[in-house]
CSV table of C-alpha atoms in Angstrom, one decimal:
chain,number,residue,atom,x,y,z
A,619,UNK,CA,-31.8,136.6,-107.9
A,620,UNK,CA,-31.2,133.5,-110.0
A,621,UNK,CA,-32.8,132.7,-113.4
A,622,UNK,CA,-33.4,129.1,-114.3
A,623,UNK,CA,-34.3,127.4,-117.5
A,624,UNK,CA,-37.6,125.6,-117.2
A,625,UNK,CA,-37.1,121.8,-116.5
A,626,UNK,CA,-40.3,121.1,-118.5
A,627,UNK,CA,-38.8,122.9,-121.5
A,628,UNK,CA,-35.6,120.9,-121.3
A,629,UNK,CA,-37.5,117.6,-120.9
A,630,UNK,CA,-39.8,118.4,-123.9
A,631,UNK,CA,-36.9,119.4,-126.1
A,632,UNK,CA,-35.0,116.3,-125.2
A,633,UNK,CA,-38.1,114.0,-125.9
A,634,UNK,CA,-38.8,115.7,-129.2
A,635,UNK,CA,-35.2,115.6,-130.3
A,636,UNK,CA,-35.1,111.8,-129.6
A,637,UNK,CA,-38.3,111.2,-131.6
A,638,UNK,CA,-37.0,113.3,-134.5
A,639,UNK,CA,-33.6,111.5,-134.4
A,640,UNK,CA,-35.3,108.1,-134.6
A,641,UNK,CA,-37.6,109.2,-137.4
A,642,UNK,CA,-34.8,110.7,-139.5
A,643,UNK,CA,-32.7,107.5,-139.1
A,644,UNK,CA,-35.5,105.4,-140.3
A,645,UNK,CA,-36.2,107.8,-143.2
A,646,UNK,CA,-32.5,107.6,-144.3
A,647,UNK,CA,-32.4,103.8,-144.1
A,648,UNK,CA,-35.7,103.5,-146.0
A,649,UNK,CA,-34.4,105.9,-148.6
A,650,UNK,CA,-31.2,104.0,-149.1
A,651,UNK,CA,-33.0,100.7,-149.4
A,652,UNK,CA,-35.5,102.1,-151.9
A,653,UNK,CA,-32.6,103.6,-154.0
A,654,UNK,CA,-30.7,100.3,-154.1
A,655,UNK,CA,-33.8,98.4,-155.0
A,656,UNK,CA,-34.6,100.9,-157.7
A,657,UNK,CA,-31.0,100.6,-159.2
A,658,UNK,CA,-31.2,96.8,-159.1
A,659,UNK,CA,-34.5,96.6,-160.8
A,660,UNK,CA,-34.2,99.4,-163.3
A,661,UNK,CA,-34.9,98.6,-166.9
A,662,UNK,CA,-31.5,98.3,-168.7
A,663,UNK,CA,-33.1,99.9,-171.7
A,664,UNK,CA,-34.2,102.9,-169.6
A,665,UNK,CA,-31.5,103.3,-166.9
A,666,UNK,CA,-31.9,105.9,-164.2
A,667,UNK,CA,-31.2,109.3,-165.8
A,668,UNK,CA,-28.3,111.3,-164.4
A,669,UNK,CA,-30.6,114.2,-163.4
A,670,UNK,CA,-32.9,111.9,-161.4
A,671,UNK,CA,-30.0,110.1,-159.8
A,672,UNK,CA,-28.4,113.4,-158.7
A,673,UNK,CA,-31.8,114.6,-157.3
A,674,UNK,CA,-32.1,111.5,-155.2
A,675,UNK,CA,-28.6,111.7,-153.9
A,676,UNK,CA,-29.2,115.3,-153.0
A,677,UNK,CA,-32.2,114.2,-151.0
A,678,UNK,CA,-30.0,111.6,-149.3
A,679,UNK,CA,-27.4,114.2,-148.4
A,680,UNK,CA,-30.1,116.5,-146.9
A,681,UNK,CA,-31.4,113.6,-144.7
A,682,UNK,CA,-27.8,112.9,-143.6
A,683,UNK,CA,-27.4,116.6,-142.6
A,684,UNK,CA,-30.7,116.6,-140.7
A,685,UNK,CA,-29.7,113.4,-138.8
A,686,UNK,CA,-26.3,114.9,-137.9
A,687,UNK,CA,-28.0,118.0,-136.7
A,688,UNK,CA,-30.5,116.0,-134.6
A,689,UNK,CA,-27.6,114.2,-132.9
A,690,UNK,CA,-25.9,117.6,-132.1
A,691,UNK,CA,-29.1,119.0,-130.7
A,692,UNK,CA,-29.6,115.9,-128.5
A,693,UNK,CA,-26.1,116.2,-127.1
A,694,UNK,CA,-26.7,119.9,-126.3
A,695,UNK,CA,-30.0,119.1,-124.6
A,696,UNK,CA,-28.4,116.4,-122.4
A,697,UNK,CA,-25.6,118.7,-121.5
A,698,UNK,CA,-28.0,121.5,-120.6
A,699,UNK,CA,-30.1,119.2,-118.4
A,700,UNK,CA,-27.0,118.1,-116.5
A,701,UNK,CA,-26.0,121.7,-116.0
A,702,UNK,CA,-29.5,122.7,-114.9
A,703,UNK,CA,-29.5,120.0,-112.2
A,704,UNK,CA,-26.0,121.1,-111.0
A,705,UNK,CA,-27.1,124.7,-110.8
A,706,UNK,CA,-30.3,123.8,-108.8
A,707,UNK,CA,-28.3,121.6,-106.4
A,708,UNK,CA,-26.0,124.5,-105.7
A,709,UNK,CA,-28.8,126.3,-103.8
A,710,UNK,CA,-28.6,123.9,-100.9
A,711,UNK,CA,-27.5,125.9,-97.8
A,712,UNK,CA,-28.4,129.3,-99.2
A,713,UNK,CA,-31.2,131.5,-98.0
A,714,UNK,CA,-34.3,131.6,-100.2
A,715,UNK,CA,-37.3,133.8,-100.3
A,716,UNK,CA,-40.3,132.0,-101.9
A,717,UNK,CA,-43.9,132.7,-102.7
A,718,UNK,CA,-46.0,130.8,-100.2
A,719,UNK,CA,-49.6,130.4,-99.2
A,720,UNK,CA,-49.2,127.4,-96.9
A,721,UNK,CA,-50.2,127.4,-93.2
A,722,UNK,CA,-49.1,124.6,-90.9
A,723,UNK,CA,-51.4,124.4,-87.9
A,724,UNK,CA,-49.7,122.5,-85.1
A,725,UNK,CA,-50.9,122.3,-81.5
A,726,UNK,CA,-53.3,125.2,-82.2
A,727,UNK,CA,-50.7,127.6,-83.5
A,728,UNK,CA,-49.1,128.7,-86.8
A,729,UNK,CA,-46.1,130.8,-87.8
A,730,UNK,CA,-46.3,134.5,-88.7
A,731,UNK,CA,-46.8,135.1,-92.4
A,732,UNK,CA,-45.2,137.9,-94.3
A,733,UNK,CA,-46.4,139.8,-97.3
A,734,UNK,CA,-45.5,143.0,-99.1
A,735,UNK,CA,-47.8,145.8,-100.2
A,736,UNK,CA,-46.7,148.0,-103.1
A,737,UNK,CA,-49.1,150.7,-102.0
A,738,UNK,CA,-51.6,151.3,-99.1
A,739,UNK,CA,-54.4,148.8,-99.4
A,740,UNK,CA,-57.5,147.4,-97.8
A,741,UNK,CA,-56.6,143.7,-97.2
A,742,UNK,CA,-58.8,140.6,-97.0
A,743,UNK,CA,-57.6,137.2,-95.7
A,744,UNK,CA,-59.2,133.9,-96.7
A,745,UNK,CA,-58.1,130.5,-95.2
A,746,UNK,CA,-59.0,127.1,-96.7
A,747,UNK,CA,-58.7,123.6,-95.4
A,748,UNK,CA,-57.1,120.7,-97.3
A,749,UNK,CA,-60.4,120.1,-99.2
A,750,UNK,CA,-60.4,123.7,-100.5
A,751,UNK,CA,-63.3,124.7,-98.2
A,752,UNK,CA,-63.2,128.3,-96.9
A,753,UNK,CA,-62.9,128.1,-93.1
A,754,UNK,CA,-62.0,131.6,-92.1
A,755,UNK,CA,-62.3,135.0,-93.7
A,756,UNK,CA,-60.9,138.1,-92.0
A,757,UNK,CA,-60.8,141.8,-92.8
A,758,UNK,CA,-57.3,142.9,-92.0
A,759,UNK,CA,-58.3,146.5,-92.6
A,760,UNK,CA,-56.4,149.3,-94.2
A,761,UNK,CA,-52.6,148.6,-94.2
A,762,UNK,CA,-49.7,150.9,-95.2
A,763,UNK,CA,-47.2,150.3,-98.0
A,764,UNK,CA,-44.3,147.9,-97.3
A,765,UNK,CA,-43.8,144.7,-95.4
A,766,UNK,CA,-46.8,143.4,-93.4
A,767,UNK,CA,-47.6,140.3,-91.3
A,768,UNK,CA,-50.5,138.3,-90.0
A,769,UNK,CA,-50.8,135.5,-87.5
A,770,UNK,CA,-53.7,133.1,-87.7
A,771,UNK,CA,-55.1,131.8,-84.3
A,772,UNK,CA,-56.2,128.5,-85.8
A,773,UNK,CA,-59.9,129.1,-85.4
A,774,UNK,CA,-62.7,129.2,-88.0
A,775,UNK,CA,-65.3,131.9,-88.5
A,776,UNK,CA,-67.4,130.5,-85.6
A,777,UNK,CA,-64.4,130.7,-83.2
A,778,UNK,CA,-63.9,126.9,-83.1
A,779,UNK,CA,-60.4,125.6,-83.0
A,780,UNK,CA,-59.6,123.6,-86.1
A,781,UNK,CA,-57.6,120.3,-86.2
A,782,UNK,CA,-53.9,120.4,-86.8
A,783,UNK,CA,-52.8,120.0,-90.4
A,784,UNK,CA,-52.0,122.0,-93.6
A,785,UNK,CA,-54.1,124.9,-94.7
A,786,UNK,CA,-53.8,127.4,-97.5
A,787,UNK,CA,-54.6,131.1,-97.6
A,788,UNK,CA,-55.0,133.9,-100.0
A,789,UNK,CA,-54.6,137.6,-99.4
A,790,UNK,CA,-56.5,140.2,-101.5
A,791,UNK,CA,-56.3,143.9,-101.9
A,792,UNK,CA,-59.7,145.5,-102.3
A,793,UNK,CA,-59.6,147.7,-105.4
A,794,UNK,CA,-61.5,151.0,-105.8
A,795,UNK,CA,-64.1,149.3,-108.0
A,796,UNK,CA,-64.6,146.6,-105.4
A,797,UNK,CA,-62.7,143.8,-107.2
A,798,UNK,CA,-60.1,141.8,-105.3
A,799,UNK,CA,-56.5,141.6,-106.4
A,800,UNK,CA,-54.4,138.7,-105.1
A,801,UNK,CA,-51.3,139.6,-103.0
A,802,UNK,CA,-48.4,137.2,-102.9
A,803,UNK,CA,-47.2,136.1,-99.4
A,804,UNK,CA,-43.7,135.0,-98.7
A,805,UNK,CA,-41.7,132.5,-96.7
A,806,UNK,CA,-38.0,132.5,-96.2
A,807,UNK,CA,-35.3,130.2,-94.8
A,808,UNK,CA,-32.3,128.1,-95.6
A,809,UNK,CA,-32.7,125.7,-98.5
A,810,UNK,CA,-32.5,122.3,-96.8
A,811,UNK,CA,-32.6,120.2,-100.0
A,812,UNK,CA,-33.4,120.2,-103.7
A,813,UNK,CA,-35.6,117.4,-105.1
A,814,UNK,CA,-36.3,116.3,-108.6
A,815,UNK,CA,-39.7,114.9,-109.2
A,816,UNK,CA,-41.3,114.0,-112.5
A,817,UNK,CA,-39.1,116.5,-114.4
A,818,UNK,CA,-40.0,119.3,-111.9
A,819,UNK,CA,-37.6,120.8,-109.4
A,820,UNK,CA,-38.5,121.6,-105.8
A,821,UNK,CA,-36.7,123.3,-102.9
A,822,UNK,CA,-37.2,122.3,-99.3
A,823,UNK,CA,-37.6,125.4,-97.1
A,824,UNK,CA,-38.7,125.3,-93.5
A,825,UNK,CA,-39.9,121.8,-94.0
A,826,UNK,CA,-42.1,122.7,-96.9
A,827,UNK,CA,-41.6,121.8,-100.6
A,828,UNK,CA,-41.8,124.7,-103.1
A,829,UNK,CA,-41.5,124.6,-106.9
A,830,UNK,CA,-38.4,126.3,-108.1
A,831,UNK,CA,-40.6,128.8,-110.0
A,832,UNK,CA,-41.8,130.2,-106.6
A,833,UNK,CA,-38.4,131.5,-105.7
A,834,UNK,CA,-38.2,135.2,-105.4
A,835,UNK,CA,-34.7,135.7,-104.2
A,836,UNK,CA,-31.6,133.7,-103.3
A,837,UNK,CA,-28.8,134.9,-101.1
A,838,UNK,CA,-25.9,133.6,-99.1
A,839,UNK,CA,-27.5,134.5,-95.8
A,840,UNK,CA,-30.9,135.5,-94.5
């Protein structure tokens, strides 16, 4: 299994570092300008005392150190972002297992969905259309521990065949107190592509885009 640094975290750190770098540069320039102006306009009868001058130079030195540190952090962030993209791209061609709750209804049929039970459970299936409307609820009964599957026939609760398109589903385990606990379903296949969109990373598996955070496992072959 592969661990990935969050792209959002890298982007936010990069943005914050740039803002901090700009702000510190302006602070340093403003400080120098103020110090020079003060030296030019000081009263000859009351020149800037050594202690005050040393204190101000110390502040300038601190600003310089902060600026240099900001530049180093920015370079590190840019390097990390490039490395992250390279690592993500290296998944192309490998077999990925991802969390999935997508059903593609085509010509009245869908593919078999896989899920895993950590213990024997009473399982409920709920299917929703693209507008989030519940179109089918089915009691899958008491299932044993381990890998399980279900195959939707494309019909709603009234037995009417629904139009082709994308649907979503949720699986629930009925708890002893009657509450429902969601179960993660899975999809698996070869990573066809890696896409970068708005600072998020997605993998294309079986024609569907999944966020990189949904990956459960990566291997050389399925």
